[in-house]
Structures are given as C-alpha cells and as structure tokens.
Coordinates of C-alpha atoms in Angstrom, one line a residue:
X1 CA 109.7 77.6 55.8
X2 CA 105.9 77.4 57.8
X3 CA 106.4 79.5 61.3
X4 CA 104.7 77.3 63.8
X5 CA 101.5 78.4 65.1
X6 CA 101.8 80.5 68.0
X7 CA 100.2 79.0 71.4
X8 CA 96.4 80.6 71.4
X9 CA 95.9 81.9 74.6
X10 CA 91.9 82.4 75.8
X11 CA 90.2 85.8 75.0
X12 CA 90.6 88.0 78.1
X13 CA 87.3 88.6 79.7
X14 CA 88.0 91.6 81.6
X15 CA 85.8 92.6 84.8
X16 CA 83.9 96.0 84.1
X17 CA 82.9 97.9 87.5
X18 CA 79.7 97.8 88.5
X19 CA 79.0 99.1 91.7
X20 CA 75.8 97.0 91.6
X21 CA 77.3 94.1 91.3
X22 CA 77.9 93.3 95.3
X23 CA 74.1 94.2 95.4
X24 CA 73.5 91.6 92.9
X25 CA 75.4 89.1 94.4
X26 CA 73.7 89.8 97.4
X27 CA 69.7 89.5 96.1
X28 CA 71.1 86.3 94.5
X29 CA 72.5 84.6 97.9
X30 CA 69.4 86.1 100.0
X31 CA 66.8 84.4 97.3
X32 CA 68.8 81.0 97.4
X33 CA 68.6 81.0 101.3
X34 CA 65.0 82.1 101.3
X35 CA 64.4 79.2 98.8
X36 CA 66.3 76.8 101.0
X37 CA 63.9 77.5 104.5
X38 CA 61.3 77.6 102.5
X39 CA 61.4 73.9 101.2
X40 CA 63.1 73.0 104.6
X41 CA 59.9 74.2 106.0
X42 CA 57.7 72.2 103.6
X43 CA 59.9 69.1 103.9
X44 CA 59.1 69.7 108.0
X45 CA 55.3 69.9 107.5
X46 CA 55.4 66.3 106.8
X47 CA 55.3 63.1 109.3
X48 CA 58.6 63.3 111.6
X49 CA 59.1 59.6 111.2
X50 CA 58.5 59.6 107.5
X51 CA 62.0 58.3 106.0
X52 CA 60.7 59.7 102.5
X53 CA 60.4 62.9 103.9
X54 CA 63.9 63.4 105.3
X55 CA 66.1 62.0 102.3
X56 CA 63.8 64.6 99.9
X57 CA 64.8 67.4 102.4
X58 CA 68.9 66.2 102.9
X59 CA 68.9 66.2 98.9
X60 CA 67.2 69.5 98.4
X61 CA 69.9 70.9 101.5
X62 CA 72.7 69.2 99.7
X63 CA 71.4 70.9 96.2
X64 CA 71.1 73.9 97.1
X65 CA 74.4 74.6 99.0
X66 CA 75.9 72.9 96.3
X67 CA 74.4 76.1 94.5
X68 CA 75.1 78.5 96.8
X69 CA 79.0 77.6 96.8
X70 CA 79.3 77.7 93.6
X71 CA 77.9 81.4 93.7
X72 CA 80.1 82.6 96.3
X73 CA 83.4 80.7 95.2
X74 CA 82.8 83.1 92.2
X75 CA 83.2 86.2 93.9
X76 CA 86.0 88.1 94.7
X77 CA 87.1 88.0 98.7
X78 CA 85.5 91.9 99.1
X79 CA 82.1 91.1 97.8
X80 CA 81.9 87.8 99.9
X81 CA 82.3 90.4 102.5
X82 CA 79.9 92.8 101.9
X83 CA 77.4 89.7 101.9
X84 CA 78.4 88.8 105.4
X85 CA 77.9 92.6 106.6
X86 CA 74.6 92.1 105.3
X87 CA 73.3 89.4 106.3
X88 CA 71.3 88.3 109.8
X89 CA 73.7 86.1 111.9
X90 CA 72.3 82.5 111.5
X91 CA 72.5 83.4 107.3
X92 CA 75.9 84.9 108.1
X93 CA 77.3 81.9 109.5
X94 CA 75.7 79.2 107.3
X95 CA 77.2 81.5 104.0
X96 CA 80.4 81.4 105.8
X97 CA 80.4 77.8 106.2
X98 CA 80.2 77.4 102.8
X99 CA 83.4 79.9 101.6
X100 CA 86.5 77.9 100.3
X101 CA 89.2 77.6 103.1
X102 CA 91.6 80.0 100.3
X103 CA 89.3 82.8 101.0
X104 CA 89.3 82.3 104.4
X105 CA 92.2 84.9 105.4
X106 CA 91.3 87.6 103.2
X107 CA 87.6 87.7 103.9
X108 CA 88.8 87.9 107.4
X109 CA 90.8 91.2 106.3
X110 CA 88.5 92.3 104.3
X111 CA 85.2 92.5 106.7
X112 CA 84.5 95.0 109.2
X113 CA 85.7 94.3 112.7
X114 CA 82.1 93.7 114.0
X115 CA 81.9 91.0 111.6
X116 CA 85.1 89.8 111.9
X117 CA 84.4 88.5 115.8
X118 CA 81.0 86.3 115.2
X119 CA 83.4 84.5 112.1
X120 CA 85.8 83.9 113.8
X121 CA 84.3 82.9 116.6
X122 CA 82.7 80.0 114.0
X123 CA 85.6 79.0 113.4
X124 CA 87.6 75.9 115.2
X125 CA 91.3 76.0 116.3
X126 CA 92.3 74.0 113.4
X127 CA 90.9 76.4 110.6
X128 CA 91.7 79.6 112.3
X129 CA 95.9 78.4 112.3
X130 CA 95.1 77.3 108.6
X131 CA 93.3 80.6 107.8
X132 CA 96.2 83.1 109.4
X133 CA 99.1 80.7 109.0
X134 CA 100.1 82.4 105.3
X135 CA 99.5 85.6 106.4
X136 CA 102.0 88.8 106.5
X137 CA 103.3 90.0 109.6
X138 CA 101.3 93.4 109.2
X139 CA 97.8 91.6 108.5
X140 CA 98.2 88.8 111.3
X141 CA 98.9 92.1 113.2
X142 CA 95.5 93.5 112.3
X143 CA 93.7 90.3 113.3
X144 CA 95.8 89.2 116.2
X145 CA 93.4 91.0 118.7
X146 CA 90.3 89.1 117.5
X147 CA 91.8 86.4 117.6
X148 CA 92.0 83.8 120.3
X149 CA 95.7 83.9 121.8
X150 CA 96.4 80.2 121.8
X151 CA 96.2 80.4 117.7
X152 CA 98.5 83.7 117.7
X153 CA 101.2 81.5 119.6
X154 CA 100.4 78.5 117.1
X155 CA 101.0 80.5 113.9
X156 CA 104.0 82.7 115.7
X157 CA 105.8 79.0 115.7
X158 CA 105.7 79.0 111.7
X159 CA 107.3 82.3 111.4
X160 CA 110.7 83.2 110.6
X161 CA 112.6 85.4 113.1
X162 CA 112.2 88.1 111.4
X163 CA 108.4 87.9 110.7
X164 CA 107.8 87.3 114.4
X165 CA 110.4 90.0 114.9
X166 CA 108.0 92.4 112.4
X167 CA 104.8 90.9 114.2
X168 CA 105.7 91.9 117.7
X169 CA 107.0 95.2 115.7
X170 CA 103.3 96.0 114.7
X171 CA 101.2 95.0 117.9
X172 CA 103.4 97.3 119.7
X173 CA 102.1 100.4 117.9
X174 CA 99.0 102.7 119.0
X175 CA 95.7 101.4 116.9
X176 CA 95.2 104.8 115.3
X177 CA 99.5 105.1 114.0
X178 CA 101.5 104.5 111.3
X179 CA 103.2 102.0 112.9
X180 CA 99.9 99.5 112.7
X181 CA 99.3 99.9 109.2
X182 CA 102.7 99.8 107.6
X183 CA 103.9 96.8 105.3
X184 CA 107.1 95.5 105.7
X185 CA 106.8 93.8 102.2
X186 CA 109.1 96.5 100.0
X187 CA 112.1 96.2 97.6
X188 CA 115.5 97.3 98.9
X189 CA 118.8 98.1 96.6
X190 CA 122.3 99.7 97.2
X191 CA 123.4 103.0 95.7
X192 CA 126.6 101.6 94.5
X193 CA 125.2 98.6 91.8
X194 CA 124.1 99.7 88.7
X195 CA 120.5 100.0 87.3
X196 CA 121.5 96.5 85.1
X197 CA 122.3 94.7 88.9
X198 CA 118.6 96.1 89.9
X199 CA 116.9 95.1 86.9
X200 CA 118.5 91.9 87.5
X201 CA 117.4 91.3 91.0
X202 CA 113.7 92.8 90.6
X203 CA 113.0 89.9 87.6
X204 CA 113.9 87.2 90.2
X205 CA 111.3 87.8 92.3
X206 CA 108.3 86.3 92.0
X207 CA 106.3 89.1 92.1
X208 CA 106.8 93.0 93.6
X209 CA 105.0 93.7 96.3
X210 CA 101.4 95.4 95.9
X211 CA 101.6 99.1 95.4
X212 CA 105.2 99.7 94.2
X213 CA 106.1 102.2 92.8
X214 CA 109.4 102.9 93.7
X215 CA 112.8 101.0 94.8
X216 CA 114.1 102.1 98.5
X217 CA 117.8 102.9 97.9
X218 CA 119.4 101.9 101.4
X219 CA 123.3 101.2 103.3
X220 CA 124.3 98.7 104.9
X221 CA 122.6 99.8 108.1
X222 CA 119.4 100.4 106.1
X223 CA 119.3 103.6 106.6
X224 CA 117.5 105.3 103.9
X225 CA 119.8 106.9 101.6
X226 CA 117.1 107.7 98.7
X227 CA 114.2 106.4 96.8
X228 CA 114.2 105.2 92.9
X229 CA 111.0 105.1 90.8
X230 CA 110.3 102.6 89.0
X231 CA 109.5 104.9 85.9
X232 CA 113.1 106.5 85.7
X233 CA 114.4 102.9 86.4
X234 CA 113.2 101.6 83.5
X235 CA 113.7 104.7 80.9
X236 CA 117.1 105.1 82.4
X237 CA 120.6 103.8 81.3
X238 CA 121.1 100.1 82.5
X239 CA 125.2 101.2 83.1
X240 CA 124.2 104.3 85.3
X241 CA 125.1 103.7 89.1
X242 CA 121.5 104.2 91.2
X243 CA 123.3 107.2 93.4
X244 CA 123.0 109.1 89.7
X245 CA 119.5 108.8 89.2
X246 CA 118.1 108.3 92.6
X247 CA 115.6 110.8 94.6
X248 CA 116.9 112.2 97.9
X249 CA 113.9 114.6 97.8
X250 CA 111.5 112.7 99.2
X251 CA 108.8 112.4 102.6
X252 CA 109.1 109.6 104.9
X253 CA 106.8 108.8 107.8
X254 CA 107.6 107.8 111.8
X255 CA 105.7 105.2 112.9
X256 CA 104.4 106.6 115.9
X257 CA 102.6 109.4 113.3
X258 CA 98.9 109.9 113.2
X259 CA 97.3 107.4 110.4
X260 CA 94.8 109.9 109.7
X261 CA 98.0 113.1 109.4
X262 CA 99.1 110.2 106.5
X263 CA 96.6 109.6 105.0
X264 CA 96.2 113.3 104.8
X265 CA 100.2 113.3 103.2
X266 CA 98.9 111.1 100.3
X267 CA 96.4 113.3 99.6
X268 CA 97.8 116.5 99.4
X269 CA 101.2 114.6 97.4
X270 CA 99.2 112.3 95.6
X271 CA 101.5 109.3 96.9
X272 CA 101.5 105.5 96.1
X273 CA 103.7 104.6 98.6
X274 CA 105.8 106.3 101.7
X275 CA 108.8 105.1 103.5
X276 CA 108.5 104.3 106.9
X277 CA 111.8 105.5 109.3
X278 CA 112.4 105.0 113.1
X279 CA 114.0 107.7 114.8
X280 CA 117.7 106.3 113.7
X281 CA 116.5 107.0 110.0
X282 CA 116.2 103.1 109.4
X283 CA 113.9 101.9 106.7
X284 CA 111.7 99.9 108.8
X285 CA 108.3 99.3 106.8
X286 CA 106.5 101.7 103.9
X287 CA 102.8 102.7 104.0
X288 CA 100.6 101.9 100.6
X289 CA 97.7 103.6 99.2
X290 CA 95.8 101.2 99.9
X291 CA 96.4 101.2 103.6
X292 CA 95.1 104.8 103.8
X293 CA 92.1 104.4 101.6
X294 CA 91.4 101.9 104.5
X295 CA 91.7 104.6 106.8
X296 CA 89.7 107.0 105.2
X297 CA 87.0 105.0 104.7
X298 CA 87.2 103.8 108.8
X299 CA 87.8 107.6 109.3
X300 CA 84.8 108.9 107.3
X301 CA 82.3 105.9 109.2
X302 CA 83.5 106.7 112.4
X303 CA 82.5 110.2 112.0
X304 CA 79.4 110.0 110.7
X305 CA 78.5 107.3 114.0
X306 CA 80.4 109.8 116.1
X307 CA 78.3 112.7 114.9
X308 CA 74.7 111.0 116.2
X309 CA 76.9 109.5 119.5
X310 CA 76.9 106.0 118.3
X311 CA 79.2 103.4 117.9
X312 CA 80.4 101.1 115.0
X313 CA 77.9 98.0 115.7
X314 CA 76.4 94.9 113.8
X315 CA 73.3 95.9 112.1
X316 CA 71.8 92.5 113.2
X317 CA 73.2 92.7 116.6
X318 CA 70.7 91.5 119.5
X319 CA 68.7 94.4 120.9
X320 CA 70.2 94.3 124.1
X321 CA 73.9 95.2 122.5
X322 CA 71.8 98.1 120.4
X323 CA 70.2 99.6 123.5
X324 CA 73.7 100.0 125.1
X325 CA 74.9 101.8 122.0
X326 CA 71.9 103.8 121.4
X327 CA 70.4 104.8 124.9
X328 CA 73.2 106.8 126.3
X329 CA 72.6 109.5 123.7
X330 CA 69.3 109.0 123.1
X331 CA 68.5 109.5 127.1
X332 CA 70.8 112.5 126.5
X333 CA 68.8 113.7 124.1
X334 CA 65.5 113.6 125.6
X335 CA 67.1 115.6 128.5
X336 CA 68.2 118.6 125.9
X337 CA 64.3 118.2 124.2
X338 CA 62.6 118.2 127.6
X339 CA 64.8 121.4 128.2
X340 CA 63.3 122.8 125.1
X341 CA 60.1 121.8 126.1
X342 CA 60.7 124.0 129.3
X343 CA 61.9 127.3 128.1
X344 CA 58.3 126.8 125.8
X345 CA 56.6 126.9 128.5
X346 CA 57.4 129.5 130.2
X347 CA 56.2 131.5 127.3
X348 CA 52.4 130.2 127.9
X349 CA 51.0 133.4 128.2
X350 CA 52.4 134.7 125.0
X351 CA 51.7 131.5 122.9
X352 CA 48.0 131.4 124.4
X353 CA 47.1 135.3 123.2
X354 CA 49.4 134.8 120.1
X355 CA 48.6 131.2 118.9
X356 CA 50.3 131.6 115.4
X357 CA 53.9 131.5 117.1
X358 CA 53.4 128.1 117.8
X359 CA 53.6 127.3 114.3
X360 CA 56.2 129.6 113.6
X361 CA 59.0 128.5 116.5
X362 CA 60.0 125.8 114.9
X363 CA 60.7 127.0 111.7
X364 CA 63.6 129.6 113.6
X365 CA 64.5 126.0 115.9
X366 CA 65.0 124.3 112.5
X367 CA 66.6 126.6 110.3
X368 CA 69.2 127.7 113.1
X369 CA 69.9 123.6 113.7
X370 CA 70.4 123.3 110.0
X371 CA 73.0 126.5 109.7
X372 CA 74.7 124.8 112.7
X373 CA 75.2 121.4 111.3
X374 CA 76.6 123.2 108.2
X375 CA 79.5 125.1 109.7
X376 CA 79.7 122.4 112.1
X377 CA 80.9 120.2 108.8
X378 CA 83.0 122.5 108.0
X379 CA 84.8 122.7 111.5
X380 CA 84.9 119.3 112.2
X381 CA 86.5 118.2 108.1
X382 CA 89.1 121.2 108.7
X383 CA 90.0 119.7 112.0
X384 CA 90.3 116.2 110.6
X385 CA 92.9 117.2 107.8
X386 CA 94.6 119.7 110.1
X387 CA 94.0 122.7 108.4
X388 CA 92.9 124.9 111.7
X389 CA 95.8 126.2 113.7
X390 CA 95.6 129.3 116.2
X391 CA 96.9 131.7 113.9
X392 CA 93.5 131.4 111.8
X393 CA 91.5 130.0 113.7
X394 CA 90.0 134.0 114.7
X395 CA 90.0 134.6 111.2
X396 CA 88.0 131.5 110.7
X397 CA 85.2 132.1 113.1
X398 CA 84.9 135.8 112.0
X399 CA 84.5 134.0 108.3
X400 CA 82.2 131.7 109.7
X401 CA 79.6 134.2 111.7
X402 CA 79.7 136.6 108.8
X403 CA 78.6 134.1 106.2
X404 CA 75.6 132.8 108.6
X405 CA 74.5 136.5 109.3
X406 CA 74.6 137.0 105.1
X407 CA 72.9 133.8 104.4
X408 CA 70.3 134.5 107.7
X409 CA 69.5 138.2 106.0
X410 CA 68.0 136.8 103.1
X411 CA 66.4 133.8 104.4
X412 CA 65.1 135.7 107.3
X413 CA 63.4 137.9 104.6
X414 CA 61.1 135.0 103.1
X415 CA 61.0 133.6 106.3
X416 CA 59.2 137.4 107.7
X417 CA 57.4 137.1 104.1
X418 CA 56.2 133.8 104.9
X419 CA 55.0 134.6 108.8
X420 CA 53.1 138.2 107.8
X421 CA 50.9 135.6 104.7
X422 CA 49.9 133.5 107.2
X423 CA 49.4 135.8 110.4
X424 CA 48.7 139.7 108.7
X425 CA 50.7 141.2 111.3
X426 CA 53.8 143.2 110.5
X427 CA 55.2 142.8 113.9
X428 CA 55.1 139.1 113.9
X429 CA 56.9 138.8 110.6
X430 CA 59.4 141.7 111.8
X431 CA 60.2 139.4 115.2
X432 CA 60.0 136.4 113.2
X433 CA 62.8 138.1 111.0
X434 CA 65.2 139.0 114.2
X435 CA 65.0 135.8 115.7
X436 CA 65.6 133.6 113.1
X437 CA 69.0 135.9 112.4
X438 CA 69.8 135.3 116.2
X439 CA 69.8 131.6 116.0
X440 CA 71.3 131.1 113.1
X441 CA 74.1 132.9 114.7
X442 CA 74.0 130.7 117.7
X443 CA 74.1 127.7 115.7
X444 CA 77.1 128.7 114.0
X445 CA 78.5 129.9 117.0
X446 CA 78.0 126.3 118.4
X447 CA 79.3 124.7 115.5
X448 CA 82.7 126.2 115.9
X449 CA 82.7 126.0 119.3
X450 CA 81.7 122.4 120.3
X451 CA 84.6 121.1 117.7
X452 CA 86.6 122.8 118.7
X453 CA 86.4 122.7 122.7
X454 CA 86.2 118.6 122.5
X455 CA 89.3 119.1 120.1
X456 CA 91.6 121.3 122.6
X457 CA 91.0 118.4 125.4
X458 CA 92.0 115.2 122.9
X459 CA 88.6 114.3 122.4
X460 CA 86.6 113.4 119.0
X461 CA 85.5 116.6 117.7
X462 CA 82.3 114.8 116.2
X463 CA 81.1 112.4 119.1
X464 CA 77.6 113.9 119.9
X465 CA 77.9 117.1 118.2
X466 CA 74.6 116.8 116.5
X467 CA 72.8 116.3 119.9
X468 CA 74.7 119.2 121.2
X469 CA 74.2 121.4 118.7
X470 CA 70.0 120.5 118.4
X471 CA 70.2 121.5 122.3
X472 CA 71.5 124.7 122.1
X473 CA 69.4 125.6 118.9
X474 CA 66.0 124.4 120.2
X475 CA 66.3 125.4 123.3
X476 CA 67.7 129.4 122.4
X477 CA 66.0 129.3 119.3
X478 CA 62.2 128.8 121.7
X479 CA 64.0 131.4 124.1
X480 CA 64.7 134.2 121.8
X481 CA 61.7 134.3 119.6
X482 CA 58.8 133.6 122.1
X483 CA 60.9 136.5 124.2
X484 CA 61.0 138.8 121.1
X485 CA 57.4 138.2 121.2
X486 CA 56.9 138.9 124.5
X487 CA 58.8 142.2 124.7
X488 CA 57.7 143.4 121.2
X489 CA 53.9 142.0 121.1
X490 CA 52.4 142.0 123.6

C-alpha cells in the first residue's frame, strides 16, 4: 500500500547574525533617499509651469518610495529602529511615513526615547490609538508618558479591567524600579493538579509568554507558593502532583526594588525570569531577561553621557537644544582649565629660566588624569553593581593608592629617563620622577573620592566626574611639579 506523500514544507532559511547588517540596511536607505533629492532636484531645475516636468518627478517619487518600502517592510522592527536613530529629522520622518502600520507599536518600543517623541509627534490621533491599542499593559506603560493623554484615555476604553487595573499598576511605579519593567504576561498553576492537568492547560494556549522558563505555582490568593521549570515539567512523571516536584528555593523581586540591583540578580544567578511579589507575598508580575538587558544597555549609555556631563540627546537635534546640554559643563570646564592656567602662571619665573618644564608639565598633568580615570572606572562599575559597602571600602582605597604608587614607580622611571634625554640635567629628571608619583596619587585619590562623595548624597556617581577629575589633576599636577622645580632647581 503507497504511503501518501508527506506535505513538503519550504526549506528553512535561517537568519545568520551579522552585526553589519543594521549598517547595511542603513547605507542602503541613506543611498535611496539621496537618489530621491537628487532627481527631485533635477526634476525642479526645469520650468515650474512645465506639466511634463511634474508628472516625471510624481513617478520618479512614487518609484522610489515604492522602493524604499519595500526595503524597510523587510527588516525586522529593531533595525527599522536603528535607521531612525540615525537618520536627520526630515529623513527620519519621511522613512517613518513609509513603515507598515504592524510595525508601528514595536518600533515605538524599540527606539530610543529621544526618538520616540519627534515619531510620535508625526503621528495623528487616529494612528497613535491604532498603534498602542494591541499593546500590553507593561509596554503602553512605558509609552504612556510620550504620549499625548487624550489617546492614553482612548486606548484605556479598550482594555479589560484588569489590564487597565495592571496599567495604572505600572505608571504608579518610580521610572528607575522594578515595578516599571515587570510583565504581567506569566503562566500560573495550582500545587494540588497534577503535572498531566498542567501539560494540559499550557497546550491550550496559544503561545507562552516570551522568556518562560518556568511555571509560577500559586493558591488561591496568589500568593506564591513555589516555582516549576519547565525542564523538570517535562522530564517528570505526568501523575506526579506539582507540590512533589516544585521549587520553593527560589528569589523573588519587590517592585519598588532598584532595576539596576535586578538586573544585577540575573547576573550573578544567571536568571531567565524572576517573580515579582508585593509585600503580601502576591504574585503580582515577573521580570524577563530581556527587560534587564534593556536596562543594562540604558544603564551603560547613561553612564558613559554622565561621565562627560551630558545628557541622552538626538544626534540631529537643533543646535539650540545641543548648546543647553553641552554648555553647562563645557563652561564648567573652561573654569577648571583657566584655573590650571593660573597656578601656571604663577610659576613664570621658573618656566622662563627653565624652559624645558614647559614641555614636561603636561606629561605629569596627563598621565595623573589617565591613572585617575582608571580607578575612577573601577569605583564607579563597583558602585553600580553594589559591590562597595563600608566594611571594605578602607580596604579598597588602601588597594587602590597602592596599585597607582606601584604602577607610578615604574612609569615615573621612563618618564625621569625620558626628561634627563631631552634636558641633560639629573635634577629635572629626578623632579620630573617625584611629581609625576604625586599626581598619580591625587588622581587616584580623586577617583575614589568624587564617586563616592556624589554616591553618599543619592547622586549619580558618574555625572561630571571626568571634568572633575581633569580639574584636580591639571591644576595639582601644574602645582606640584613647577613647585618641585622651584624648591629643587632653582
């Protein structure tokens, strides 16, 4: 008897990643859009009036943002966002036109909140409700403060109860907790039914929820009673009652914890996914890997801005906007290198009989900024993950001032080496040696300090701590050597 031929299904053609691809993309809509002007421009060089003229110039448009759809309906919602971030406004908004209405919401998610604001701002009533109206309750959350209020109430009419109960929920949390990045989308089971009834109930749905990797074993209160992975559900008996196989060793999160302290729990426990609890031990939402990626990505950016005292901003942002980001700090800045400048010159007399020095005092200003910034990283990571308390943080310094004096012993050496080839003086190389020492010194000292100061009052340990720490290494590095010269040379 001839078996009937099984239904062919087409060859799989998986994605390989690429990390260029984005970039790609990217060339490929910039050269399309430069194409574009440039036969808009040609099309424009001819008669106003001539009727020829503008139906060769409507085609052309028509042609090639027939193209350009078709190039970014092809990509996947985070590479359409990446395009966006990189693009000037005007090119922002005319790709954006062109992205199919499905993509709407998760490019939204997906873009950085800078970006976010001109989209949506695009963007009529109408499309917006559309955009956010199939949204969950934890990513309406996330937009709901871009977004204009009239269309939160709109799309707050199609929830359910409970969604707008779960909405509400996450607005109310602080912007850096748990509470605003939890998911309320998670599987829930009783310990009493047996691995069979589970089985049973999870094959009904029409999908688990992104990220699961275990079942939330609950009563009737929802109180969490224990967790059940996924991998000793399936291995396990079907007649074995959940309370037999199911975790009760297991961490759970308060909403009102710091996002960064959990995203600092997945790390260390290599998580998936956490349960969320209020204070009455009710399962109220879970936190997913993927949420704290998102958070150690903001996390790491913020710092980095922080660190320079800037702000997250639109690269193509109008002047204006970058000046009020940028000259605070900047002004700031010149005030510290004017300072500098200062403590130079009241070393005139020195630097005008020994004219080598000025060549020299930047090299101890420099290399005491650079051993700075280092320990400063080191402060300012250990700080983020919570790893300094005031049990070693003595230790820690001691460690920290011990290294720099080790390290500034031998480059000091090649340093003196360097300043007696160029200048054939002992004594210059042997002050060159001591005050290089002595700043490195205070630039580690700075570096532990300035973190840790703007930590004990609540405030970002990395906002301006470059500028601070340039200051103090300039401005005693100038002071120490040109007074070493002074005493010692002259």
């Amino acid at each position: 008897m001839t078996q009937p031929a099984a239904a062919t299904k087409p060859p799989a053609t998986p994605r390989r990643l690429d990390p260029e691809d984005a970039q790609h993309a990217l060339a490929e809509v910039q050269e399309r859009l430069r194409r574009q002007q440039l036969v808009e421009d040609l099309v424009h060089r001819q008669e106003q009036g001539d009727s020829k003229a503008s139906l060769v110039e409507d085609l052309v448009h028509r042609q090639h943002e027939a193209e350009l759809k078709a190039l970014v309906d092809a990509l996947h919602p985070a590479d359409i966002a990446f395009i966006l971030e990189s693009l000037p406004k005007d090119e922002r908004q005319s790709v954006w036109r062109l992205v199919s209405p499905e993509h709407d919401a998760d490019v939204l998610l997906e873009v950085e909140d800078w970006v976010r604001e001109s989209l949506i701002e695009a963007m009529d009533r109408q499309d917006l409700v559309a955009a956010t109206g199939n949204m969950d309750a934890d990513e309406l959350a996330d937009l709901a403060p871009d977004l204009p209020p009239d269309v939160v109430a709109e799309v707050q009419k199609g929830l359910t109860e409970e969604e707008r109960a779960q909405l509400l929920e996450a607005m109310g949390y602080p912007e850096d907790s748990v509470g605003a990045i939890m998911d309320f989308e998670m599987v829930r089971v009783r310990e009493d039914v047996t691995l069979e009834v589970v089985l049973r109930y999870l094959r009904r749905l029409h999908e688990l929820p992104d990220h699961t990797d275990q079942v939330f074993v609950v009563d009737r209160q929802d109180k969490l009673q224990g967790i059940l992975p996924l991998s000793r559900l399936l291995v396990s008996e079907p007649e074995t009652e959940v309370r037999a196989v199911m975790s009760t060793d297991f961490l759970t999160l308060n909403p009102l914890d710091s996002d960064a302290d959990a995203a600092g729990a997945f790390e260390r426990y290599d998580l998936v996914s956490a349960p969320v609890m209020d204070d009455q031990g009710r399962l109220i939402g879970r936190v997913t890997i993927a949420d704290v990626v998102d958070v150690m990505r903001e996390d790491s950016q913020e710092q980095a801005l922080s660190r320079a005292g800037l702000q997250e901003e639109d690269i193509f942002a109008p002047v204006a906007m970058a000046l009020r980001n940028r000259a605070p700090w900047l002004l700031f800045n010149l005030c510290t290198a004017a300072t500098a400048s200062f403590v130079a010159s009241r070393f005139e007399a020195t630097v005008s009989q020994i004219v080598i020095l000025a060549f020299l005092m930047s090299i101890v200003a420099g290399i005491g900024g650079n051993s700075g910034n280092q320990t400063m990283t080191m402060i300012i990571r250990a700080l983020a993950v919570g790893r300094i308390t005031g049990r070693n943080l003595w230790q820690l310094v001691k460690r920290e001032m011990l290294v720099t004096l080790l390290v500034g012993l031998c480059g000091s050496v090649v340093a003196a080496l360097f300043a007696w080839a160029i200048s054939d003086s002992l004594a210059i190389a042997v002050v060159m040696m001591a005050a290089m020492i002595c700043n490195m010194l205070v630039g580690a000292s700075v570096g532990v300090l300035v973190p840790m100061v703007r930590a004990r009052f609540g405030k970002d340990p990395a906002i301006g701590s470059s500028v601070l720490l340039t200051f103090a290494t300039d401005s005693l590095g100038f002071f120490i050597f040109l007074g070493l010269a002074t005493i010692f040379l002259l």
